[in-house]
């Protein structure tokens, strides 16, 4: 690794560390950040590198310095804007990663229909799981002086400086399917922890003890973190061990390497009796790999999917998958209601809304106690 690359890596580490501190302590008045020298020692780098990280955050209006006192979180980094003079103050921007799934399109429909009833317009922007694009879109919509934001954040959203600016400035914003750890923010999602616990409970009731789970990476994604947490909590509540080998979290959104990853996972864990997948596309891919390996579902292994994304296709394969059906339309509806409340009353405290999911048995869970299909 070159010296310049090393400096850039250290700079990014320091910047991300500072952004994490800012996000966790944004509501604490006069919170003082570590000094340049402290950070240089902490990350074993030069003071110039840590100074560069501070300078960038100062340019972003996230911090301010007081000579002789230190560096502090800026509670109001954005200049106040007169939204009453904007021709777009009855327009909401919805930022969403993609429209490739029934889940995301249903969220959009729920938002749009609810806003339309209140004579609000909707701007829709796809961020393609790209944080830089997400930041750019937020900044552009702010320049238009729109009324508020509904954001389905990309992964690692805790480090998005534009989102932090919105929160510090108390700009109307609602998250869907995500939240910021350590930050009080309006958010609407499924009951991810409870849902995952419920799925594991159903499998345990049907005699399963070797239960695996396949997901995308939980890093920076609170949805996956909560599902994995529910999975672990359910196992522990029944005195079942948490085996890391049963947890496959290597998949990436729409990455082409899913088949070898899932195949390797199955080969290394032949003793599994049931597998939970945390996304509809992952569940469909799991069933395809199982079929290619002549592993019968549910005779050889039971499977539980999230949502009913591929239900029509799977029925042609005589598969009616056991699944947890979320209610994305209701998520979108509640997010729209919440952003309107925030606009009408900016002093309202942020709330978290959890939308119940529905468990459907289908025909892909074998009751190991009876040898019959669970129902």
mmCIF file of C-alpha atoms in Angstrom:
data_model
loop_
_atom_site.group_PDB
_atom_site.id
_atom_site.type_symbol
_atom_site.label_atom_id
_atom_site.label_comp_id
_atom_site.label_asym_id
_atom_site.label_seq_id
_atom_site.Cartn_x
_atom_site.Cartn_y
_atom_site.Cartn_z
ATOM 1 C CA UNK A 1 0.000 0.000 0.000
ATOM 2 C CA UNK A 2 1.430 3.401 -1.019
ATOM 3 C CA UNK A 3 1.954 6.235 1.449
ATOM 4 C CA UNK A 4 -0.789 8.291 -0.232
ATOM 5 C CA UNK A 5 -3.214 5.357 -0.015
ATOM 6 C CA UNK A 6 -2.360 4.856 3.656
ATOM 7 C CA UNK A 7 -3.053 8.526 4.368
ATOM 8 C CA UNK A 8 -6.366 8.344 2.520
ATOM 9 C CA UNK A 9 -7.377 5.227 4.476
ATOM 10 C CA UNK A 10 -6.505 6.858 7.806
ATOM 11 C CA UNK A 11 -8.325 10.013 6.773
ATOM 12 C CA UNK A 12 -11.479 8.043 5.958
ATOM 13 C CA UNK A 13 -11.247 6.138 9.248
ATOM 14 C CA UNK A 14 -10.992 9.406 11.195
ATOM 15 C CA UNK A 15 -13.793 11.042 9.212
ATOM 16 C CA UNK A 16 -16.120 8.079 9.733
ATOM 17 C CA UNK A 17 -15.261 7.946 13.431
ATOM 18 C CA UNK A 18 -16.100 11.642 13.811
ATOM 19 C CA UNK A 19 -19.357 11.239 11.879
ATOM 20 C CA UNK A 20 -20.276 8.369 14.167
ATOM 21 C CA UNK A 21 -19.633 10.566 17.219
ATOM 22 C CA UNK A 22 -21.673 13.361 15.656
ATOM 23 C CA UNK A 23 -24.633 11.091 14.898
ATOM 24 C CA UNK A 24 -24.624 9.589 18.413
ATOM 25 C CA UNK A 25 -24.304 12.904 20.231
ATOM 26 C CA UNK A 26 -26.165 15.301 17.952
ATOM 27 C CA UNK A 27 -28.767 16.136 20.594
ATOM 28 C CA UNK A 28 -26.244 16.903 23.338
ATOM 29 C CA UNK A 29 -25.638 20.656 23.638
ATOM 30 C CA UNK A 30 -22.010 21.795 23.510
ATOM 31 C CA UNK A 31 -20.672 18.296 22.867
ATOM 32 C CA UNK A 32 -16.919 18.611 22.379
ATOM 33 C CA UNK A 33 -15.128 16.342 19.912
ATOM 34 C CA UNK A 34 -11.603 14.914 20.375
ATOM 35 C CA UNK A 35 -8.706 17.145 19.409
ATOM 36 C CA UNK A 36 -6.596 16.763 16.273
ATOM 37 C CA UNK A 37 -3.740 15.482 18.411
ATOM 38 C CA UNK A 38 -5.963 12.969 20.216
ATOM 39 C CA UNK A 39 -7.199 11.576 16.907
ATOM 40 C CA UNK A 40 -3.707 11.436 15.445
ATOM 41 C CA UNK A 41 -2.573 9.313 18.401
ATOM 42 C CA UNK A 42 -5.718 7.174 18.343
ATOM 43 C CA UNK A 43 -5.325 6.292 14.653
ATOM 44 C CA UNK A 44 -1.522 6.288 14.622
ATOM 45 C CA UNK A 45 -1.239 8.955 11.949
ATOM 46 C CA UNK A 46 -0.093 12.533 11.494
ATOM 47 C CA UNK A 47 -1.875 15.544 12.905
ATOM 48 C CA UNK A 48 -2.185 16.881 9.346
ATOM 49 C CA UNK A 49 -4.386 13.907 8.426
ATOM 50 C CA UNK A 50 -6.736 14.424 11.364
ATOM 51 C CA UNK A 51 -6.802 18.172 10.677
ATOM 52 C CA UNK A 52 -7.914 17.461 7.105
ATOM 53 C CA UNK A 53 -10.881 15.432 8.380
ATOM 54 C CA UNK A 54 -11.899 18.296 10.683
ATOM 55 C CA UNK A 55 -11.608 20.839 7.876
ATOM 56 C CA UNK A 56 -13.943 18.870 5.618
ATOM 57 C CA UNK A 57 -16.583 18.465 8.333
ATOM 58 C CA UNK A 58 -16.318 22.180 9.059
ATOM 59 C CA UNK A 59 -16.936 22.919 5.364
ATOM 60 C CA UNK A 60 -20.010 20.673 5.611
ATOM 61 C CA UNK A 61 -21.209 22.857 8.542
ATOM 62 C CA UNK A 62 -21.352 19.820 10.828
ATOM 63 C CA UNK A 63 -18.850 21.210 13.358
ATOM 64 C CA UNK A 64 -17.476 24.534 14.508
ATOM 65 C CA UNK A 65 -14.325 25.535 16.357
ATOM 66 C CA UNK A 66 -13.810 27.879 19.283
ATOM 67 C CA UNK A 67 -10.265 29.120 19.736
ATOM 68 C CA UNK A 68 -8.865 27.796 22.993
ATOM 69 C CA UNK A 69 -11.981 25.739 23.785
ATOM 70 C CA UNK A 70 -12.136 22.973 21.179
ATOM 71 C CA UNK A 71 -14.300 21.627 18.362
ATOM 72 C CA UNK A 72 -18.047 21.184 18.826
ATOM 73 C CA UNK A 73 -21.032 19.680 17.001
ATOM 74 C CA UNK A 74 -22.933 22.335 15.080
ATOM 75 C CA UNK A 75 -26.561 22.059 16.194
ATOM 76 C CA UNK A 76 -27.808 24.171 13.244
ATOM 77 C CA UNK A 77 -25.560 23.532 10.263
ATOM 78 C CA UNK A 78 -28.067 24.615 7.612
ATOM 79 C CA UNK A 79 -29.165 28.218 7.161
ATOM 80 C CA UNK A 80 -32.852 28.612 7.904
ATOM 81 C CA UNK A 81 -35.076 28.753 4.841
ATOM 82 C CA UNK A 82 -38.451 30.370 4.381
ATOM 83 C CA UNK A 83 -40.444 27.422 3.154
ATOM 84 C CA UNK A 84 -43.634 29.456 2.987
ATOM 85 C CA UNK A 85 -42.219 31.288 -0.046
ATOM 86 C CA UNK A 86 -41.415 28.097 -1.928
ATOM 87 C CA UNK A 87 -43.669 26.957 -4.761
ATOM 88 C CA UNK A 88 -42.714 23.379 -3.875
ATOM 89 C CA UNK A 89 -43.465 23.415 -0.158
ATOM 90 C CA UNK A 90 -46.346 21.021 -0.816
ATOM 91 C CA UNK A 91 -44.015 18.554 -2.491
ATOM 92 C CA UNK A 92 -42.318 15.620 -0.768
ATOM 93 C CA UNK A 93 -39.160 13.931 -2.044
ATOM 94 C CA UNK A 94 -39.019 10.151 -1.767
ATOM 95 C CA UNK A 95 -35.528 8.660 -2.064
ATOM 96 C CA UNK A 96 -35.490 4.895 -2.536
ATOM 97 C CA UNK A 97 -32.690 2.495 -3.590
ATOM 98 C CA UNK A 98 -34.514 0.798 -6.489
ATOM 99 C CA UNK A 99 -37.847 -0.252 -7.946
ATOM 100 C CA UNK A 100 -36.835 -3.849 -8.692
ATOM 101 C CA UNK A 101 -39.059 -5.440 -6.052
ATOM 102 C CA UNK A 102 -42.713 -5.531 -5.101
ATOM 103 C CA UNK A 103 -41.623 -4.308 -1.668
ATOM 104 C CA UNK A 104 -40.182 -0.993 -2.878
ATOM 105 C CA UNK A 105 -42.859 -0.326 -5.509
ATOM 106 C CA UNK A 106 -45.595 -0.922 -2.924
ATOM 107 C CA UNK A 107 -43.937 1.573 -0.556
ATOM 108 C CA UNK A 108 -43.988 4.154 -3.360
ATOM 109 C CA UNK A 109 -47.679 3.495 -4.048
ATOM 110 C CA UNK A 110 -48.556 3.852 -0.364
ATOM 111 C CA UNK A 111 -46.701 7.163 -0.120
ATOM 112 C CA UNK A 112 -48.099 8.555 -3.373
ATOM 113 C CA UNK A 113 -51.730 7.726 -2.697
ATOM 114 C CA UNK A 114 -51.661 9.183 0.815
ATOM 115 C CA UNK A 115 -49.955 12.416 -0.278
ATOM 116 C CA UNK A 116 -52.343 12.805 -3.201
ATOM 117 C CA UNK A 117 -55.305 12.767 -0.818
ATOM 118 C CA UNK A 118 -53.809 15.785 0.944
ATOM 119 C CA UNK A 119 -52.976 17.641 -2.299
ATOM 120 C CA UNK A 120 -49.242 17.016 -1.925
ATOM 121 C CA UNK A 121 -47.061 16.162 -4.915
ATOM 122 C CA UNK A 122 -44.270 13.572 -4.920
ATOM 123 C CA UNK A 123 -40.747 13.692 -6.330
ATOM 124 C CA UNK A 124 -39.259 10.197 -6.689
ATOM 125 C CA UNK A 125 -35.521 9.596 -6.926
ATOM 126 C CA UNK A 126 -33.673 6.268 -7.191
ATOM 127 C CA UNK A 127 -30.362 6.172 -5.342
ATOM 128 C CA UNK A 128 -29.139 2.796 -6.690
ATOM 129 C CA UNK A 129 -27.635 1.888 -3.281
ATOM 130 C CA UNK A 130 -25.112 4.685 -3.868
ATOM 131 C CA UNK A 131 -24.522 6.963 -0.896
ATOM 132 C CA UNK A 132 -22.852 9.717 -2.924
ATOM 133 C CA UNK A 133 -25.875 9.864 -5.221
ATOM 134 C CA UNK A 134 -28.162 9.885 -2.189
ATOM 135 C CA UNK A 135 -26.295 12.888 -0.737
ATOM 136 C CA UNK A 136 -26.411 14.702 -4.078
ATOM 137 C CA UNK A 137 -30.180 14.191 -4.405
ATOM 138 C CA UNK A 138 -30.837 15.468 -0.878
ATOM 139 C CA UNK A 139 -28.796 18.604 -1.536
ATOM 140 C CA UNK A 140 -30.585 19.261 -4.846
ATOM 141 C CA UNK A 141 -34.042 18.820 -3.349
ATOM 142 C CA UNK A 142 -33.103 21.130 -0.475
ATOM 143 C CA UNK A 143 -32.196 23.818 -2.984
ATOM 144 C CA UNK A 144 -35.736 23.506 -4.365
ATOM 145 C CA UNK A 145 -37.116 24.150 -0.861
ATOM 146 C CA UNK A 146 -39.451 21.167 -0.882
ATOM 147 C CA UNK A 147 -41.677 20.403 2.109
ATOM 148 C CA UNK A 148 -39.938 17.292 3.437
ATOM 149 C CA UNK A 149 -38.192 13.995 2.787
ATOM 150 C CA UNK A 150 -39.131 10.331 3.009
ATOM 151 C CA UNK A 151 -35.904 8.358 2.739
ATOM 152 C CA UNK A 152 -35.215 4.655 2.362
ATOM 153 C CA UNK A 153 -31.491 5.033 3.127
ATOM 154 C CA UNK A 154 -28.729 3.120 1.435
ATOM 155 C CA UNK A 155 -26.562 0.877 3.581
ATOM 156 C CA UNK A 156 -24.088 2.575 5.955
ATOM 157 C CA UNK A 157 -26.517 5.520 6.128
ATOM 158 C CA UNK A 158 -25.075 6.629 9.479
ATOM 159 C CA UNK A 159 -22.256 8.390 7.597
ATOM 160 C CA UNK A 160 -24.403 10.411 5.190
ATOM 161 C CA UNK A 161 -23.585 14.009 6.087
ATOM 162 C CA UNK A 162 -26.593 15.400 4.199
ATOM 163 C CA UNK A 163 -28.967 13.309 6.325
ATOM 164 C CA UNK A 164 -27.236 14.521 9.480
ATOM 165 C CA UNK A 165 -27.730 18.095 8.317
ATOM 166 C CA UNK A 166 -31.461 17.492 7.861
ATOM 167 C CA UNK A 167 -31.742 16.141 11.375
ATOM 168 C CA UNK A 168 -29.732 18.912 12.995
ATOM 169 C CA UNK A 169 -31.828 21.527 11.217
ATOM 170 C CA UNK A 170 -35.059 19.764 12.264
ATOM 171 C CA UNK A 171 -36.108 19.486 8.636
ATOM 172 C CA UNK A 172 -39.166 17.213 8.161
ATOM 173 C CA UNK A 173 -37.835 13.746 7.395
ATOM 174 C CA UNK A 174 -39.059 10.163 7.803
ATOM 175 C CA UNK A 175 -37.038 7.000 7.302
ATOM 176 C CA UNK A 176 -38.586 3.812 5.926
ATOM 177 C CA UNK A 177 -37.148 0.381 6.750
ATOM 178 C CA UNK A 178 -34.138 1.949 8.500
ATOM 179 C CA UNK A 179 -33.202 4.150 11.440
ATOM 180 C CA UNK A 180 -30.053 5.822 12.740
ATOM 181 C CA UNK A 181 -28.611 4.241 15.907
ATOM 182 C CA UNK A 182 -28.228 6.877 18.587
ATOM 183 C CA UNK A 183 -30.401 9.406 16.754
ATOM 184 C CA UNK A 184 -34.055 10.191 17.430
ATOM 185 C CA UNK A 185 -35.743 10.219 14.025
ATOM 186 C CA UNK A 186 -39.173 9.486 12.570
ATOM 187 C CA UNK A 187 -39.106 5.992 11.082
ATOM 188 C CA UNK A 188 -41.556 3.394 9.793
ATOM 189 C CA UNK A 189 -40.732 -0.261 9.249
ATOM 190 C CA UNK A 190 -41.815 -3.813 9.880
ATOM 191 C CA UNK A 191 -41.248 -5.292 13.336
ATOM 192 C CA UNK A 192 -38.025 -6.910 12.162
ATOM 193 C CA UNK A 193 -36.787 -8.323 15.467
ATOM 194 C CA UNK A 194 -40.218 -9.648 16.460
ATOM 195 C CA UNK A 195 -40.828 -11.049 12.968
ATOM 196 C CA UNK A 196 -37.566 -13.005 12.895
ATOM 197 C CA UNK A 197 -38.195 -14.335 16.391
ATOM 198 C CA UNK A 198 -41.653 -15.498 15.319
ATOM 199 C CA UNK A 199 -40.259 -17.423 12.329
ATOM 200 C CA UNK A 200 -37.649 -19.203 14.462
ATOM 201 C CA UNK A 201 -40.298 -19.991 17.084
ATOM 202 C CA UNK A 202 -42.492 -21.661 14.453
ATOM 203 C CA UNK A 203 -39.586 -23.788 13.244
ATOM 204 C CA UNK A 204 -38.685 -24.828 16.779
ATOM 205 C CA UNK A 205 -42.317 -25.791 17.464
ATOM 206 C CA UNK A 206 -42.029 -28.124 14.483
ATOM 207 C CA UNK A 207 -38.976 -29.889 15.881
ATOM 208 C CA UNK A 208 -36.169 -27.934 14.201
ATOM 209 C CA UNK A 209 -32.985 -27.208 16.169
ATOM 210 C CA UNK A 210 -30.400 -26.791 13.407
ATOM 211 C CA UNK A 211 -31.726 -23.582 11.869
ATOM 212 C CA UNK A 212 -29.673 -21.454 9.472
ATOM 213 C CA UNK A 213 -30.153 -17.948 8.125
ATOM 214 C CA UNK A 214 -28.991 -16.311 4.869
ATOM 215 C CA UNK A 215 -28.862 -12.534 4.413
ATOM 216 C CA UNK A 216 -26.969 -9.658 2.930
ATOM 217 C CA UNK A 217 -24.313 -8.045 5.106
ATOM 218 C CA UNK A 218 -25.679 -6.551 8.350
ATOM 219 C CA UNK A 219 -22.976 -3.870 8.435
ATOM 220 C CA UNK A 220 -24.635 -0.464 8.379
ATOM 221 C CA UNK A 221 -28.074 -1.986 7.732
ATOM 222 C CA UNK A 222 -30.326 -1.838 10.773
ATOM 223 C CA UNK A 223 -33.003 -3.966 9.059
ATOM 224 C CA UNK A 224 -30.682 -6.964 8.724
ATOM 225 C CA UNK A 225 -29.168 -6.330 12.154
ATOM 226 C CA UNK A 226 -32.604 -6.512 13.770
ATOM 227 C CA UNK A 227 -33.564 -9.672 11.893
ATOM 228 C CA UNK A 228 -30.343 -11.385 12.920
ATOM 229 C CA UNK A 229 -30.915 -10.190 16.478
ATOM 230 C CA UNK A 230 -34.398 -11.735 16.469
ATOM 231 C CA UNK A 231 -32.975 -14.983 15.091
ATOM 232 C CA UNK A 232 -30.372 -15.151 17.870
ATOM 233 C CA UNK A 233 -32.775 -14.168 20.635
ATOM 234 C CA UNK A 234 -35.242 -16.897 19.674
ATOM 235 C CA UNK A 235 -32.508 -19.546 19.716
ATOM 236 C CA UNK A 236 -31.204 -18.407 23.087
ATOM 237 C CA UNK A 237 -34.698 -18.366 24.579
ATOM 238 C CA UNK A 238 -34.901 -22.101 23.801
ATOM 239 C CA UNK A 239 -31.356 -22.822 25.034
ATOM 240 C CA UNK A 240 -30.175 -23.545 21.502
ATOM 241 C CA UNK A 241 -26.611 -22.544 20.599
ATOM 242 C CA UNK A 242 -25.835 -19.725 18.154
ATOM 243 C CA UNK A 243 -23.512 -21.291 15.613
ATOM 244 C CA UNK A 244 -21.699 -18.803 13.394
ATOM 245 C CA UNK A 245 -21.385 -21.398 10.629
ATOM 246 C CA UNK A 246 -25.182 -21.399 10.313
ATOM 247 C CA UNK A 247 -25.230 -17.631 9.603
ATOM 248 C CA UNK A 248 -24.429 -16.731 5.988
ATOM 249 C CA UNK A 249 -24.208 -12.945 5.625
ATOM 250 C CA UNK A 250 -21.947 -12.666 2.562
ATOM 251 C CA UNK A 251 -24.504 -11.835 -0.117
ATOM 252 C CA UNK A 252 -24.714 -8.421 -1.739
ATOM 253 C CA UNK A 253 -27.706 -6.696 -3.316
ATOM 254 C CA UNK A 254 -28.289 -8.233 -6.769
ATOM 255 C CA UNK A 255 -24.662 -9.455 -6.949
ATOM 256 C CA UNK A 256 -24.001 -12.221 -9.505
ATOM 257 C CA UNK A 257 -22.028 -14.456 -7.100
ATOM 258 C CA UNK A 258 -25.047 -15.694 -5.148
ATOM 259 C CA UNK A 259 -24.993 -19.261 -6.492
ATOM 260 C CA UNK A 260 -21.455 -20.221 -5.357
ATOM 261 C CA UNK A 261 -21.961 -18.484 -2.001
ATOM 262 C CA UNK A 262 -25.178 -20.375 -1.246
ATOM 263 C CA UNK A 263 -23.743 -23.648 -2.602
ATOM 264 C CA UNK A 264 -20.685 -23.398 -0.371
ATOM 265 C CA UNK A 265 -22.885 -22.621 2.621
ATOM 266 C CA UNK A 266 -25.016 -25.724 2.020
ATOM 267 C CA UNK A 267 -21.990 -27.949 1.501
ATOM 268 C CA UNK A 268 -20.411 -26.816 4.772
ATOM 269 C CA UNK A 269 -23.625 -27.321 6.758
ATOM 270 C CA UNK A 270 -25.167 -30.663 5.740
ATOM 271 C CA UNK A 271 -26.750 -31.032 9.191
ATOM 272 C CA UNK A 272 -29.111 -28.058 8.746
ATOM 273 C CA UNK A 273 -32.801 -28.949 8.893
ATOM 274 C CA UNK A 274 -34.198 -25.489 8.123
ATOM 275 C CA UNK A 275 -33.044 -22.215 6.554
ATOM 276 C CA UNK A 276 -34.508 -18.717 6.847
ATOM 277 C CA UNK A 277 -33.764 -16.111 4.173
ATOM 278 C CA UNK A 278 -34.100 -12.390 4.905
ATOM 279 C CA UNK A 279 -35.050 -11.217 1.431
ATOM 280 C CA UNK A 280 -37.462 -12.464 -1.215
ATOM 281 C CA UNK A 281 -34.768 -12.610 -3.915
ATOM 282 C CA UNK A 282 -32.454 -14.554 -1.587
ATOM 283 C CA UNK A 283 -35.211 -17.065 -0.874
ATOM 284 C CA UNK A 284 -35.865 -17.601 -4.564
ATOM 285 C CA UNK A 285 -32.142 -18.094 -5.189
ATOM 286 C CA UNK A 286 -31.883 -20.563 -2.299
ATOM 287 C CA UNK A 287 -34.708 -22.679 -3.750
ATOM 288 C CA UNK A 288 -33.024 -22.665 -7.171
ATOM 289 C CA UNK A 289 -29.733 -23.883 -5.685
ATOM 290 C CA UNK A 290 -31.490 -26.566 -3.629
ATOM 291 C CA UNK A 291 -33.259 -27.813 -6.764
ATOM 292 C CA UNK A 292 -29.997 -27.884 -8.729
ATOM 293 C CA UNK A 293 -28.468 -30.063 -5.982
ATOM 294 C CA UNK A 294 -31.502 -32.366 -5.850
ATOM 295 C CA UNK A 295 -32.140 -31.359 -2.232
ATOM 296 C CA UNK A 296 -35.858 -31.752 -1.651
ATOM 297 C CA UNK A 297 -37.956 -29.103 0.091
ATOM 298 C CA UNK A 298 -39.257 -29.765 2.694
ATOM 299 C CA UNK A 299 -38.377 -33.500 2.842
ATOM 300 C CA UNK A 300 -34.616 -32.883 3.089
ATOM 301 C CA UNK A 301 -34.626 -29.308 4.365
ATOM 302 C CA UNK A 302 -37.278 -26.753 5.299
ATOM 303 C CA UNK A 303 -37.172 -23.183 3.966
ATOM 304 C CA UNK A 304 -38.778 -19.899 5.026
ATOM 305 C CA UNK A 305 -38.746 -16.837 2.758
ATOM 306 C CA UNK A 306 -39.452 -13.151 3.264
ATOM 307 C CA UNK A 307 -42.381 -11.720 1.308
ATOM 308 C CA UNK A 308 -44.204 -13.125 -1.727
ATOM 309 C CA UNK A 309 -42.099 -11.585 -4.477
ATOM 310 C CA UNK A 310 -41.747 -14.777 -6.539
ATOM 311 C CA UNK A 311 -44.899 -16.549 -5.409
ATOM 312 C CA UNK A 312 -46.394 -16.830 -8.930
ATOM 313 C CA UNK A 313 -43.199 -18.340 -10.376
ATOM 314 C CA UNK A 314 -42.731 -20.737 -7.475
ATOM 315 C CA UNK A 315 -46.267 -22.052 -7.771
ATOM 316 C CA UNK A 316 -45.346 -23.375 -11.229
ATOM 317 C CA UNK A 317 -42.690 -25.414 -9.392
ATOM 318 C CA UNK A 318 -45.397 -26.760 -7.057
ATOM 319 C CA UNK A 319 -43.871 -24.656 -4.268
ATOM 320 C CA UNK A 320 -45.955 -22.538 -1.955
ATOM 321 C CA UNK A 321 -43.166 -21.173 0.250
ATOM 322 C CA UNK A 322 -43.514 -20.636 3.957
ATOM 323 C CA UNK A 323 -42.968 -16.922 4.273
ATOM 324 C CA UNK A 324 -43.212 -13.794 6.329
ATOM 325 C CA UNK A 325 -45.295 -11.280 4.403
ATOM 326 C CA UNK A 326 -44.502 -7.654 5.183
ATOM 327 C CA UNK A 327 -46.977 -4.883 4.411
ATOM 328 C CA UNK A 328 -44.982 -2.387 2.309
ATOM 329 C CA UNK A 329 -48.047 -0.466 1.134
ATOM 330 C CA UNK A 330 -48.959 0.235 4.764
ATOM 331 C CA UNK A 331 -45.340 1.204 5.484
ATOM 332 C CA UNK A 332 -45.540 3.790 2.697
ATOM 333 C CA UNK A 333 -48.932 5.007 3.895
ATOM 334 C CA UNK A 334 -47.771 5.500 7.478
ATOM 335 C CA UNK A 335 -44.565 7.202 6.338
ATOM 336 C CA UNK A 336 -46.600 9.706 4.316
ATOM 337 C CA UNK A 337 -48.940 10.374 7.248
ATOM 338 C CA UNK A 338 -45.956 10.904 9.516
ATOM 339 C CA UNK A 339 -44.184 13.367 7.212
ATOM 340 C CA UNK A 340 -47.404 15.410 6.931
ATOM 341 C CA UNK A 341 -47.742 15.509 10.725
ATOM 342 C CA UNK A 342 -44.105 16.642 11.012
ATOM 343 C CA UNK A 343 -44.679 19.458 8.529
ATOM 344 C CA UNK A 344 -47.858 20.619 10.263
ATOM 345 C CA UNK A 345 -46.279 20.474 13.728
ATOM 346 C CA UNK A 346 -42.454 20.718 13.670
ATOM 347 C CA UNK A 347 -42.339 20.439 17.482
ATOM 348 C CA UNK A 348 -43.656 16.873 17.525
ATOM 349 C CA UNK A 349 -41.183 14.402 18.972
ATOM 350 C CA UNK A 350 -39.923 11.765 16.514
ATOM 351 C CA UNK A 351 -41.724 8.429 16.665
ATOM 352 C CA UNK A 352 -41.051 4.873 15.514
ATOM 353 C CA UNK A 353 -43.947 3.080 13.826
ATOM 354 C CA UNK A 354 -43.844 -0.717 13.483
ATOM 355 C CA UNK A 355 -46.105 -2.433 10.943
ATOM 356 C CA UNK A 356 -47.040 -6.068 11.739
ATOM 357 C CA UNK A 357 -46.139 -8.817 9.262
ATOM 358 C CA UNK A 358 -48.074 -11.989 8.523
ATOM 359 C CA UNK A 359 -46.617 -15.510 8.728
ATOM 360 C CA UNK A 360 -47.846 -17.991 6.100
ATOM 361 C CA UNK A 361 -46.991 -21.686 6.467
ATOM 362 C CA UNK A 362 -47.208 -22.719 2.806
ATOM 363 C CA UNK A 363 -45.750 -26.153 2.102
ATOM 364 C CA UNK A 364 -42.003 -25.783 2.684
ATOM 365 C CA UNK A 365 -41.767 -26.593 6.412
ATOM 366 C CA UNK A 366 -41.641 -30.202 7.561
ATOM 367 C CA UNK A 367 -42.879 -31.001 11.060
ATOM 368 C CA UNK A 368 -40.048 -33.226 12.299
ATOM 369 C CA UNK A 369 -42.228 -34.420 15.163
ATOM 370 C CA UNK A 370 -44.908 -35.928 12.893
ATOM 371 C CA UNK A 371 -43.250 -36.193 9.471
ATOM 372 C CA UNK A 372 -46.043 -34.109 7.927
ATOM 373 C CA UNK A 373 -46.099 -30.693 6.284
ATOM 374 C CA UNK A 374 -46.409 -28.037 9.001
ATOM 375 C CA UNK A 375 -49.560 -25.953 9.017
#
